[in-house]
Coordinates of C-alpha atoms in Angstrom, one line a residue:
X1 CA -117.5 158.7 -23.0
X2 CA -119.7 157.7 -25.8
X3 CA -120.1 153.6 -25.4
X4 CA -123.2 153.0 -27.7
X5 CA -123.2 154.5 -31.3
X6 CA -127.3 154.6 -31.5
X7 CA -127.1 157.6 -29.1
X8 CA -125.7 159.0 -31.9
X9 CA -127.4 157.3 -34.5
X10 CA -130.4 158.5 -32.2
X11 CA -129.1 162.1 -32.1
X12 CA -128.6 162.5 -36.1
X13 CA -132.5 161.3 -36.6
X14 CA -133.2 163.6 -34.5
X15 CA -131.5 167.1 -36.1
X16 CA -132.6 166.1 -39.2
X17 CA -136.6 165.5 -38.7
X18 CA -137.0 167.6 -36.4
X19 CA -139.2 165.6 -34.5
X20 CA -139.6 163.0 -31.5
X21 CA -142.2 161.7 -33.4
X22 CA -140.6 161.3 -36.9
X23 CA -137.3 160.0 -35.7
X24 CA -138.6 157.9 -33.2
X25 CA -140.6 156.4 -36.2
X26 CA -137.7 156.1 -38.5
X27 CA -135.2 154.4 -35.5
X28 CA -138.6 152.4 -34.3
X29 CA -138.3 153.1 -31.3
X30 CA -140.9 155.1 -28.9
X31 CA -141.0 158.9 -28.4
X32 CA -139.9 158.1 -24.5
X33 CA -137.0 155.8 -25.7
X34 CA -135.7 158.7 -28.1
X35 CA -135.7 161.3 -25.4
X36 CA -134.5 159.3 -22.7
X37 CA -131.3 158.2 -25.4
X38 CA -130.8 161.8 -25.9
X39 CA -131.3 163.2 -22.5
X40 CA -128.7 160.9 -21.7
X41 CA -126.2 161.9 -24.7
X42 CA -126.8 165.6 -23.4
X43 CA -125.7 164.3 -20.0
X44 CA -123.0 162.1 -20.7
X45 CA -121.9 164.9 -23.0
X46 CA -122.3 168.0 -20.6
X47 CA -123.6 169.8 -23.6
X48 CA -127.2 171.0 -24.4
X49 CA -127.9 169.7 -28.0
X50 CA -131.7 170.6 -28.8
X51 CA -133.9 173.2 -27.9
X52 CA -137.5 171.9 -27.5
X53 CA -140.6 173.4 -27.8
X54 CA -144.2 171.6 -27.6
X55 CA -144.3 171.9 -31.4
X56 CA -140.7 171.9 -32.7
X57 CA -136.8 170.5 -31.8
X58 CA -133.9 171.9 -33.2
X59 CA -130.6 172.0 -32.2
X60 CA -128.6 174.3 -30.1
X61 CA -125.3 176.2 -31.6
X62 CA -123.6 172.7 -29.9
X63 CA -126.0 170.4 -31.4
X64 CA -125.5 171.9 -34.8
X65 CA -121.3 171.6 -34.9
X66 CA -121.8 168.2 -33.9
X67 CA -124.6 167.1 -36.6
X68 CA -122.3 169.1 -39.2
X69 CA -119.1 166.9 -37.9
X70 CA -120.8 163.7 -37.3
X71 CA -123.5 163.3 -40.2
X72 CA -120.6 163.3 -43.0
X73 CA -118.9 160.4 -41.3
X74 CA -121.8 158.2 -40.8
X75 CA -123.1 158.6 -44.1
X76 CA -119.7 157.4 -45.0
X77 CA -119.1 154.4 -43.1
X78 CA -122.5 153.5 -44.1
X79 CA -121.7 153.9 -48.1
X80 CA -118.7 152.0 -46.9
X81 CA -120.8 149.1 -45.8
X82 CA -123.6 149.2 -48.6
X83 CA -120.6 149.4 -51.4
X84 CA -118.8 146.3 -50.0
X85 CA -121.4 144.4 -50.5
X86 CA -122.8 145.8 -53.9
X87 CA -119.3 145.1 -55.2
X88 CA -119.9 141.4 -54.7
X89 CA -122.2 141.4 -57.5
X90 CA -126.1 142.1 -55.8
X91 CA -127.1 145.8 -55.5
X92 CA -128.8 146.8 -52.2
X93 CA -129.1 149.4 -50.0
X94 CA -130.8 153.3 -50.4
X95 CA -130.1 155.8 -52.5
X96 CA -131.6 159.7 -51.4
X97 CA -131.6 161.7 -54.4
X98 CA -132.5 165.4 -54.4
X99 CA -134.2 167.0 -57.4
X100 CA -137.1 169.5 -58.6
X101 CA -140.6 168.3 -58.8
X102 CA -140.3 168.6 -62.6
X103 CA -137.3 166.8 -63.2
X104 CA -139.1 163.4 -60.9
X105 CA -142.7 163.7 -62.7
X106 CA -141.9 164.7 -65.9
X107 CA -138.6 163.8 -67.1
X108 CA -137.1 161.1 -65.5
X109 CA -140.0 159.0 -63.8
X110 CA -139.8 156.3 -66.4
X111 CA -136.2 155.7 -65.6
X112 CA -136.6 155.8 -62.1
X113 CA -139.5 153.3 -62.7
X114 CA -136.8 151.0 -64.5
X115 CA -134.1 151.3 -62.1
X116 CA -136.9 150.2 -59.4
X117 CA -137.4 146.9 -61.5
X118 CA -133.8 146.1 -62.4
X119 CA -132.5 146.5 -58.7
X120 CA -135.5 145.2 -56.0
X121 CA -133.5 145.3 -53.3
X122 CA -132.7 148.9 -53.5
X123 CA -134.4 151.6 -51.4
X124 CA -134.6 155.0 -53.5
X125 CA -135.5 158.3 -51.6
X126 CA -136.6 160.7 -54.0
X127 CA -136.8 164.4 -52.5
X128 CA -138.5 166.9 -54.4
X129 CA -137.3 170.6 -53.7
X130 CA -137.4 173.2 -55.8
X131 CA -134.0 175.0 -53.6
X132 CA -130.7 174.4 -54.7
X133 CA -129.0 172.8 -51.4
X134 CA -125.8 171.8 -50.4
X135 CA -126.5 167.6 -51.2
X136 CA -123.9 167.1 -48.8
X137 CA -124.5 168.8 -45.8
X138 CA -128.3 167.2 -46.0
X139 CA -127.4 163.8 -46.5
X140 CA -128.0 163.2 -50.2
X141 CA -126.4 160.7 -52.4
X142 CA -127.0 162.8 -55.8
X143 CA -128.9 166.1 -56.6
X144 CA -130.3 166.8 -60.4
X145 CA -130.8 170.0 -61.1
X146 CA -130.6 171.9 -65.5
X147 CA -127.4 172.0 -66.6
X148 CA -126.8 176.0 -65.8
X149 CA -127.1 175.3 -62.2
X150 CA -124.7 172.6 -60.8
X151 CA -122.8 172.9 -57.9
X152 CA -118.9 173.4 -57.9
X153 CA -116.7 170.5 -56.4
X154 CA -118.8 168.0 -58.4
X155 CA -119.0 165.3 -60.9
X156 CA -122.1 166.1 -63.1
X157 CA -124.0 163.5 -65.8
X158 CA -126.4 164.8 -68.0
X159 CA -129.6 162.9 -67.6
X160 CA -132.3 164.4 -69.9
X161 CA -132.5 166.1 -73.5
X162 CA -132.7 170.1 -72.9
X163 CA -135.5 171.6 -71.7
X164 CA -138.2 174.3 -73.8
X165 CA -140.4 176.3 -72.1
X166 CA -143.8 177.6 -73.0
X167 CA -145.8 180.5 -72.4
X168 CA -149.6 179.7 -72.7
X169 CA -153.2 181.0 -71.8
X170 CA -156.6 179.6 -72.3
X171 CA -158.3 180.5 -75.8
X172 CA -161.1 182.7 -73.6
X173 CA -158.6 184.6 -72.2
X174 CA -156.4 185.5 -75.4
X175 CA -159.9 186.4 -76.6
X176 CA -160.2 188.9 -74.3
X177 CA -156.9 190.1 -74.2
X178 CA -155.2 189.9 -77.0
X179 CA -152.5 187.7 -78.8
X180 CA -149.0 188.9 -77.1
X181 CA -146.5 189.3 -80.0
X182 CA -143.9 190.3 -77.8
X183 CA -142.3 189.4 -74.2
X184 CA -142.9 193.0 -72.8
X185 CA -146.3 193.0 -73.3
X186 CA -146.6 190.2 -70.6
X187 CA -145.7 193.3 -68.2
X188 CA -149.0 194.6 -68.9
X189 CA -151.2 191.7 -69.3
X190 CA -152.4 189.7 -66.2
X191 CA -149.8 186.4 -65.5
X192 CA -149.9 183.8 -63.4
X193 CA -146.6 183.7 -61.3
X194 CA -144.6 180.8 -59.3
X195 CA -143.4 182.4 -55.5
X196 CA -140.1 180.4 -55.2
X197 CA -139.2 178.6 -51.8
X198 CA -136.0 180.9 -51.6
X199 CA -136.3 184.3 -50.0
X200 CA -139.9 183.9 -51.0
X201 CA -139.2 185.7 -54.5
X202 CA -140.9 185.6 -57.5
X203 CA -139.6 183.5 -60.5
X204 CA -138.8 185.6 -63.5
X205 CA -139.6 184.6 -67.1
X206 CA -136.9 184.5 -69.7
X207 CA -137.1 184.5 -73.3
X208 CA -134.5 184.8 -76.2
X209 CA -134.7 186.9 -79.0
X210 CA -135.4 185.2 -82.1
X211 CA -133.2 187.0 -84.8
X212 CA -130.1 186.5 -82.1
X213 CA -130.6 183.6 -79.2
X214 CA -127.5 184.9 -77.2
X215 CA -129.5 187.6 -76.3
X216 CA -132.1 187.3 -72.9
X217 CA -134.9 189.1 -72.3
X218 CA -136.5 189.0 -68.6
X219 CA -140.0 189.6 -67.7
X220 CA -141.1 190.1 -64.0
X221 CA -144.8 189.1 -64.1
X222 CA -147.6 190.7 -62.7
X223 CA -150.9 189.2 -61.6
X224 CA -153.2 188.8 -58.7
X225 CA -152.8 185.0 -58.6
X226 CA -149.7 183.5 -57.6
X227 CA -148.7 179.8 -56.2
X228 CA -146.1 177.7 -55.9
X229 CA -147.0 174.4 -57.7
X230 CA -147.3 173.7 -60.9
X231 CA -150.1 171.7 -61.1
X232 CA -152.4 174.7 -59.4
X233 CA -150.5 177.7 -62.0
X234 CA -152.0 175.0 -64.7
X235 CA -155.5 174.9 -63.8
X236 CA -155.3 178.7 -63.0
X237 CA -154.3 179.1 -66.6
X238 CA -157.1 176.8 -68.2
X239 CA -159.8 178.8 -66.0
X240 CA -158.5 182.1 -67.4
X241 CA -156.9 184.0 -64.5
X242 CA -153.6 184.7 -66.7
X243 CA -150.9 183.9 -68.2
X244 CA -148.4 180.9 -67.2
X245 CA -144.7 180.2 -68.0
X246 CA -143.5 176.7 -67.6
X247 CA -141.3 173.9 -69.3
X248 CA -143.7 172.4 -72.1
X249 CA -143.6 168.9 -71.1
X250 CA -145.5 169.9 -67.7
X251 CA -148.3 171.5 -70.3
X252 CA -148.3 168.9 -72.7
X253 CA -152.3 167.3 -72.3
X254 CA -153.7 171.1 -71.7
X255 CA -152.3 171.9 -75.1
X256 CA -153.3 169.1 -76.9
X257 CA -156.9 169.1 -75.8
X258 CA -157.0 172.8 -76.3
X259 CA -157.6 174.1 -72.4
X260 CA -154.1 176.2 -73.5
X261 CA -153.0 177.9 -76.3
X262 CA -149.1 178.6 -76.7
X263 CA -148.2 182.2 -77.4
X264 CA -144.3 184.0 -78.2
X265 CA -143.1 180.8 -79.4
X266 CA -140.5 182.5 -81.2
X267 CA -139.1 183.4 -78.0
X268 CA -139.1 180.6 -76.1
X269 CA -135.9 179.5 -74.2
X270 CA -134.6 176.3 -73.8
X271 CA -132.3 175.5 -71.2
X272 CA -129.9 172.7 -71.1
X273 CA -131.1 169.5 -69.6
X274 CA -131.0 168.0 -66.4
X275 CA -127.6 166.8 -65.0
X276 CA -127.4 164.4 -62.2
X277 CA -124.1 165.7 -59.8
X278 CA -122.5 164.0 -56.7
X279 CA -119.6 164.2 -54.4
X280 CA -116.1 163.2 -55.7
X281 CA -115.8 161.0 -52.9
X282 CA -118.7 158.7 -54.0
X283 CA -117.9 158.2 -57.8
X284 CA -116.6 154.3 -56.7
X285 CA -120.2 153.6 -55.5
X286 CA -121.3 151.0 -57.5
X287 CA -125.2 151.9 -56.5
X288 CA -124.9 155.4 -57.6
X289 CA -122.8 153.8 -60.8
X290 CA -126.0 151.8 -61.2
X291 CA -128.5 154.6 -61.0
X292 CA -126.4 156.6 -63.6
X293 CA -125.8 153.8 -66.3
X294 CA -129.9 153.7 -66.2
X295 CA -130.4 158.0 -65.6
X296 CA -127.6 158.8 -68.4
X297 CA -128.7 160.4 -72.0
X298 CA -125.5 159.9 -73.8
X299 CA -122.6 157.1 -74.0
X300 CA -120.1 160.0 -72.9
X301 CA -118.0 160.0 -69.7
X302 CA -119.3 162.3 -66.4
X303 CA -117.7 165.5 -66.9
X304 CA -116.5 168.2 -63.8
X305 CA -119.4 170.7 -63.3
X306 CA -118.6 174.2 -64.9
X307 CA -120.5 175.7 -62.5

């Protein structure tokens, strides 16, 4: 029924960009190729695999059991192909990792950086998301992700020292509002809060109590400005509109040159550090081996995820 595999190739592009135009560029081929290859699948198939708009394609309640049954064993014949030859001694091929915005910039960038220049004829896809997804189901390689919140079914390495946070304001605003000496005055003090890409939420802040760190303390933050990047809760600290909580490293220049002022440092948490986690299935890649010898902090073996 099926006699050329790029159909299918064709067809995976396809449900995951969600777009003639971006899959056609990724295959390079044209739009009109793309949609006659699929038109023809659909055909061949007897099945309607996409619904199309004139803004959108996604696929149809057919479309999506076959993506979930045939992305898995491409990705795998093509991991099959890419390890054969990396085990003859010269790494190629791509790696997509998945991981938060903080964890890329600020942590690990330097090591990516290295791995770049110890392995040129590796292509590394670096996704920055600040969900926690299923690295499987979307065609990931690795995720990374602080060591609280790894996925079950995994191997995890831990890939950075843990991570302090920092709550901070600009020296104008403390001036007019006061010096916080404790988390739950932040409930009645203007802050600056992150709306998280799940559900559309709002990200708490957490604290530990100094004279016993087992115990939390949460603060839901109130404020009138709100985003959901880092870089824009930073300059809406340093111009005054509130109060931010972050990991320190993200703050580091602001609080050196004094546009920020750390306050509650007493309180601060620090969660454990970032652990790179991946399928059973692809622990014999010599690639992903190659990306964790360069990504790992410690000497010690990967370790089953707890969580």
């Amino acid at each position: 029924m099926i006699d050329n595999l790029n159909e299918l190739r064709g067809f995976l592009k396809l449900a995951r960009a969600g777009s003639f135009t971006k899959a056609a560029a990724q295959l390079g081929v044209s739009q009109s190729a793309l949609s006659h290859s699929i038109r023809g699948l659909e055909a061949r198939l007897g099945l309607k695999l996409f619904h199309r708009t004139t803004r959108s394609v996604s696929p149809t309640e057919a479309g999506e059991r076959l993506y979930a049954r045939l992305s898995p064993l491409f990705d795998s014949i093509e991991h099959e192909i890419h390890d054969l030859l990396n085990a003859q001694g010269k790494l190629q091929g791509r790696l997509r990792i998945n991981a938060t915005e903080h964890a890329f910039s600020f942590v690990l960038w330097d090591k990516l950086q290295r791995f770049m220049a110890a392995h040129p004829e590796v292509s590394l896809e670096l996704i920055a998301d600040n969900r926690f997804i299923d690295i499987v189901a979307e065609g990931f390689d690795a995720g990374i992700r602080l060591g609280d919140d790894l996925a079950k079914d995994m191997i995890a390495v831990r890939v950075s020292p843990d991570i302090p946070t920092c709550t901070a304001a600009s020296p104008d605003f403390l001036a007019r509002h006061g010096i916080p000496s404790h988390p739950h005055e932040l409930e009645t003090l203007p802050c600056i809060a992150m709306r998280l890409p799940t559900h559309g939420g709002i990200l708490p802040w957490e604290f530990t109590d100094p004279q016993d760190r087992r115990r939390k303390l949460m603060v839901q933050p109130q404020g009138r400005f709100i985003a959901n990047h880092a870089k824009l809760l930073t300059r809406a600290a340093c111009q005054g509109h509130g109060l931010i909580w972050m990991p320190r490293d993200v703050i580091t220049a602001e609080l050196a040159d004094g546009r920020l002022q750390s306050v509650l440092d007493d309180w601060a948490i620090v969660f454990p550090g970032y652990h790179l986690y991946y399928a059973n299935r692809r622990a014999g890649s010599p690639l992903l081996q190659a990306l964790i010898a360069v990504l790992q902090t410690t000497p010690e073996a990967s370790s089953p995820a707890s969580r």
